Tab-separated table of C-alpha atoms in Angstrom:
chain	number	residue	atom	x	y	z
M	1	ASP	CA	-0.717	-15.713	25.443
M	2	THR	CA	-1.135	-15.475	21.699
M	3	ALA	CA	1.401	-12.929	20.277
M	4	VAL	CA	-0.904	-11.446	17.617
M	5	SER	CA	-4.569	-12.195	18.132
M	6	GLN	CA	-7.287	-11.233	15.862
M	7	THR	CA	-11.211	-11.481	16.151
M	8	PRO	CA	-13.383	-12.841	14.878
M	9	LYS	CA	-11.825	-15.905	12.998
M	10	TYR	CA	-14.920	-16.377	10.966
M	11	LEU	CA	-17.216	-13.823	9.615
M	12	VAL	CA	-20.165	-14.256	7.317
M	13	THR	CA	-22.142	-11.145	6.444
M	14	GLN	CA	-24.151	-9.917	3.761
M	15	MET	CA	-23.562	-7.361	0.884
M	16	GLY	CA	-24.003	-3.799	1.855
M	17	ASN	CA	-23.218	-4.306	5.712
M	18	ASP	CA	-20.421	-2.771	7.858
M	19	LYS	CA	-17.976	-4.979	9.890
M	20	SER	CA	-14.845	-4.636	12.074
M	21	ILE	CA	-11.912	-6.997	12.586
M	22	LYS	CA	-9.939	-6.284	15.710
M	23	CYS	CA	-6.255	-6.966	16.303
M	24	GLU	CA	-3.978	-6.898	19.346
M	25	GLN	CA	-0.333	-7.791	19.545
M	26	ASN	CA	1.573	-8.468	22.950
M	27	LEU	CA	4.843	-8.354	21.496
M	28	GLY	CA	5.563	-4.928	22.271
M	29	HIS	CA	6.195	-4.191	18.570
M	30	ASP	CA	6.105	-0.609	17.094
M	31	THR	CA	4.522	-1.687	13.721
M	32	MET	CA	1.336	-3.435	12.744
M	33	TYR	CA	-0.053	-4.511	9.367
M	34	TRP	CA	-3.245	-5.557	7.736
M	35	TYR	CA	-2.684	-8.290	4.782
M	36	LYS	CA	-5.415	-9.723	2.676
M	37	GLN	CA	-4.780	-13.134	1.241
M	38	ASP	CA	-7.254	-13.915	-1.834
M	39	SER	CA	-8.577	-17.483	-2.951
M	40	LYS	CA	-5.416	-17.923	-4.754
M	41	LYS	CA	-3.271	-17.464	-1.740
M	42	PHE	CA	-1.871	-14.197	-3.147
M	43	LEU	CA	-0.969	-12.405	0.065
M	44	LYS	CA	-1.164	-8.483	-0.368
M	45	ILE	CA	-0.438	-5.599	2.101
M	46	MET	CA	-3.185	-3.169	2.844
M	47	PHE	CA	-2.014	-1.045	5.755
M	48	SER	CA	1.006	-0.489	8.002
M	49	TYR	CA	1.049	1.559	11.346
M	50	ASN	CA	3.997	2.511	13.044
M	51	ASN	CA	3.520	3.783	16.630
M	52	LYS	CA	-0.120	4.694	15.782
M	53	GLU	CA	0.783	6.565	12.614
M	54	LEU	CA	-0.260	5.312	9.186
M	55	ILE	CA	2.747	4.898	7.075
M	56	ILE	CA	1.777	2.451	4.396
M	57	ASN	CA	-1.729	2.654	2.354
M	58	GLU	CA	-1.746	0.629	-0.576
M	59	THR	CA	-4.271	0.931	-3.168
M	60	VAL	CA	-7.437	-0.131	-1.319
M	61	PRO	CA	-10.908	1.006	-1.717
M	62	ASN	CA	-11.653	3.736	0.951
M	63	ARG	CA	-14.398	1.461	2.267
M	64	PHE	CA	-11.446	0.059	4.471
M	65	SER	CA	-10.457	2.321	7.246
M	66	PRO	CA	-7.713	1.036	9.782
M	67	LYS	CA	-7.843	2.606	13.323
M	68	SER	CA	-4.973	2.330	15.754
M	69	PRO	CA	-5.824	3.668	19.178
M	70	ASP	CA	-2.608	2.462	20.587
M	71	LYS	CA	0.536	0.803	19.120
M	72	ALA	CA	-0.723	-2.479	20.462
M	73	HIS	CA	-3.984	-2.420	18.674
M	74	LEU	CA	-4.927	-2.306	14.965
M	75	ASN	CA	-8.477	-2.542	13.998
M	76	LEU	CA	-9.904	-2.757	10.327
M	77	HIS	CA	-13.505	-1.373	9.603
M	78	ILE	CA	-15.110	-2.200	6.253
M	79	ASN	CA	-18.108	-0.419	5.114
M	80	SER	CA	-20.650	-1.403	2.414
M	81	LEU	CA	-18.989	-4.752	2.022
M	82	GLU	CA	-18.881	-6.280	-1.558
M	83	LEU	CA	-18.652	-9.886	-2.635
M	84	GLY	CA	-15.191	-9.288	-3.808
M	85	ASP	CA	-14.299	-8.589	-0.227
M	86	SER	CA	-14.401	-12.110	0.571
M	87	ALA	CA	-10.937	-13.113	1.657
M	88	VAL	CA	-8.735	-13.985	4.686
M	89	TYR	CA	-7.497	-11.019	6.450
M	90	PHE	CA	-4.184	-11.186	8.377
M	91	CYS	CA	-3.012	-9.032	11.071
M	92	ALA	CA	0.682	-8.901	11.565
M	93	SER	CA	3.373	-6.989	13.623
M	94	SER	CA	6.941	-6.387	13.514
M	95	GLN	CA	9.751	-4.585	15.432
M	96	GLY	CA	10.778	-2.459	12.576
M	97	THR	CA	9.030	-1.584	9.399
M	98	GLY	CA	10.319	-4.830	7.701
M	99	ALA	CA	12.873	-2.640	5.645
M	100	SER	CA	15.585	-3.532	8.110
M	101	GLY	CA	14.869	-7.291	7.857
M	102	ASN	CA	12.650	-7.631	10.833
M	103	THR	CA	10.421	-10.766	11.001
M	104	ILE	CA	6.882	-10.243	10.705
M	105	TYR	CA	4.527	-12.061	13.169
M	106	PHE	CA	1.063	-13.097	12.000
M	107	GLY	CA	-2.186	-13.629	13.652
M	108	GLU	CA	-4.274	-16.829	12.525
M	109	GLY	CA	-6.489	-14.772	10.159
M	110	SER	CA	-9.911	-13.768	9.977
M	111	TRP	CA	-12.005	-15.633	7.228
M	112	LEU	CA	-14.554	-12.929	5.785
M	113	THR	CA	-17.251	-14.363	3.587
M	114	VAL	CA	-19.651	-11.820	1.876
M	115	VAL	CA	-22.808	-13.568	0.709
U	1	SER	CA	3.505	-4.442	-7.006
U	2	GLN	CA	4.036	-8.203	-6.494
U	3	GLN	CA	7.952	-8.905	-6.017
U	4	GLY	CA	8.406	-12.563	-5.341
U	5	GLU	CA	7.207	-15.484	-7.527
U	6	GLU	CA	7.695	-18.878	-6.109
U	7	ASP	CA	8.093	-21.996	-8.323
U	8	PRO	CA	6.629	-24.601	-8.585
U	9	GLN	CA	3.008	-23.491	-7.399
U	10	ALA	CA	2.697	-27.097	-6.144
U	11	LEU	CA	5.003	-29.853	-5.348
U	12	SER	CA	4.101	-33.253	-4.104
U	13	ILE	CA	7.026	-35.666	-2.642
U	14	GLN	CA	7.319	-38.827	-0.600
U	15	GLU	CA	8.284	-38.773	2.989
U	16	GLY	CA	11.988	-38.766	3.353
U	17	GLU	CA	12.653	-36.992	0.079
U	18	ASN	CA	13.997	-33.589	-0.087
U	19	ALA	CA	12.077	-30.799	-1.349
U	20	THR	CA	13.228	-27.662	-3.196
U	21	MET	CA	11.272	-24.483	-3.898
U	22	ASN	CA	12.344	-21.396	-5.819
U	23	CYS	CA	11.708	-17.783	-5.602
U	24	SER	CA	12.435	-15.201	-8.111
U	25	TYR	CA	12.192	-11.331	-7.724
U	26	LYS	CA	12.423	-8.198	-9.776
U	27	THR	CA	14.066	-5.456	-7.945
U	28	SER	CA	17.182	-4.910	-5.846
U	29	ILE	CA	16.695	-6.387	-2.150
U	30	ASN	CA	18.073	-5.871	1.236
U	31	ASN	CA	16.847	-9.246	2.710
U	32	LEU	CA	14.694	-12.145	1.575
U	33	GLN	CA	12.752	-14.022	4.034
U	34	TRP	CA	10.928	-17.374	3.801
U	35	TYR	CA	7.475	-18.164	5.698
U	36	ARG	CA	5.533	-21.142	5.798
U	37	GLN	CA	1.544	-21.309	6.192
U	38	ASN	CA	-0.239	-24.410	7.294
U	39	SER	CA	-3.745	-24.820	6.227
U	40	GLY	CA	-6.056	-22.564	7.959
U	41	ARG	CA	-3.284	-20.692	9.863
U	42	GLY	CA	-1.123	-17.699	9.918
U	43	LEU	CA	2.151	-17.490	8.398
U	44	VAL	CA	5.158	-18.271	10.399
U	45	HIS	CA	8.752	-17.106	9.797
U	46	LEU	CA	11.245	-19.681	8.890
U	47	ILE	CA	14.567	-17.913	7.818
U	48	LEU	CA	15.949	-14.596	6.717
U	49	ILE	CA	18.944	-14.307	4.356
U	50	ARG	CA	20.477	-10.778	4.004
U	51	SER	CA	21.619	-9.439	0.184
U	52	ASN	CA	25.190	-10.047	1.259
U	53	GLU	CA	24.739	-13.694	2.334
U	54	ARG	CA	24.725	-16.625	-0.134
U	55	GLU	CA	23.626	-19.405	2.010
U	56	LYS	CA	22.059	-20.245	5.494
U	57	HIS	CA	20.964	-23.057	7.237
U	58	SER	CA	18.391	-23.754	9.997
U	59	GLY	CA	17.838	-27.271	11.186
U	60	ARG	CA	16.552	-29.254	7.857
U	61	LEU	CA	16.309	-26.034	5.946
U	62	ARG	CA	18.790	-24.715	3.430
U	63	VAL	CA	18.204	-21.318	1.908
U	64	THR	CA	20.456	-19.816	-0.941
U	65	LEU	CA	20.471	-16.329	-2.542
U	66	ASP	CA	21.940	-15.546	-5.991
U	67	THR	CA	21.425	-11.872	-6.203
U	68	SER	CA	22.963	-11.837	-9.865
U	69	LYS	CA	19.904	-14.112	-10.870
U	70	LYS	CA	17.629	-12.217	-8.341
U	71	SER	CA	16.550	-15.815	-6.907
U	72	SER	CA	16.454	-17.910	-3.933
U	73	SER	CA	15.887	-21.318	-3.129
U	74	LEU	CA	14.432	-23.067	0.036
U	75	LEU	CA	15.652	-26.869	0.291
U	76	ILE	CA	13.922	-28.904	3.033
U	77	THR	CA	15.781	-32.286	3.705
U	78	ALA	CA	14.311	-35.464	4.711
U	79	SER	CA	10.766	-34.229	4.534
U	80	ARG	CA	8.097	-35.490	6.976
U	81	ALA	CA	4.372	-35.404	6.631
U	82	ALA	CA	4.256	-32.350	8.935
U	83	ASP	CA	6.060	-30.395	6.557
U	84	THR	CA	3.025	-30.307	4.241
U	85	ALA	CA	2.115	-26.600	3.903
U	86	SER	CA	2.364	-23.576	1.838
U	87	TYR	CA	5.892	-21.761	1.534
U	88	PHE	CA	6.440	-18.014	0.816
U	89	CYS	CA	9.213	-15.889	0.015
U	90	ALA	CA	9.318	-12.352	0.858
U	91	THR	CA	11.455	-9.556	-0.115
U	92	ASP	CA	12.310	-6.083	1.283
U	93	GLY	CA	14.326	-3.317	-0.105
U	94	GLY	CA	14.732	0.291	1.008
U	95	ASN	CA	11.636	1.631	3.114
U	96	THR	CA	9.389	-0.896	1.235
U	97	PRO	CA	7.347	-3.324	3.414
U	98	LEU	CA	7.749	-7.052	2.699
U	99	VAL	CA	6.157	-8.008	-0.408
U	100	PHE	CA	4.987	-11.841	-0.651
U	101	GLY	CA	4.915	-14.237	-3.350
U	102	LYS	CA	1.931	-16.566	-4.159
U	103	GLY	CA	3.692	-19.437	-2.451
U	104	THR	CA	4.585	-23.169	-3.215
U	105	ARG	CA	2.112	-25.691	-1.945
U	106	LEU	CA	4.001	-28.466	-0.635
U	107	SER	CA	2.407	-31.876	0.057
U	108	VAL	CA	4.498	-34.691	1.559
U	109	ILE	CA	3.001	-37.995	1.420
U	110	ALA	CA	3.723	-40.573	4.341
């Protein structure tokens, strides 16, 4: 009964491959996010969806494409993986958009290693 | 752009001591939150303080906010080995999403 679940937890893949990370939340939240945490622990937002609609799209290469089939799911597809894409990717959700001081609930992270 | 900056980057203390972490930010905010991340896990919300609040308590946690100095502090009293984790501050303002700092790595030695 994990609130925000993402799969896979670990992913090792070769440069140039395409991979997807899936995320689901069972909290009934309206907003979902993808964050990237680099090796220095810096956590940066990538995308945010509210009720399946993209509301935040930070400066992220267009090789990264989020897809939200419904408000409980937000998947992340990455094309032509590069070494620099190696990081931990966190899915998260909140009731609001964060501007109103809502708590963000994070998944356990997906460790992506590109070799 | 990055908003919160935690200080120190790393902190090592003995069990039972108090741990203080600081966060500075650059622009006006509506709220500031503190999160905790255990090694290999996701972030977990600890406490939220609104811009019109100066201090807030939750169990062994005490958060202060000084909007004139654009800074916040997180105090963990009577620390335990289980408090070992990274602690992040996150700010929001207007219609912007939460922006996280780089975190403070706290080690509590038993």
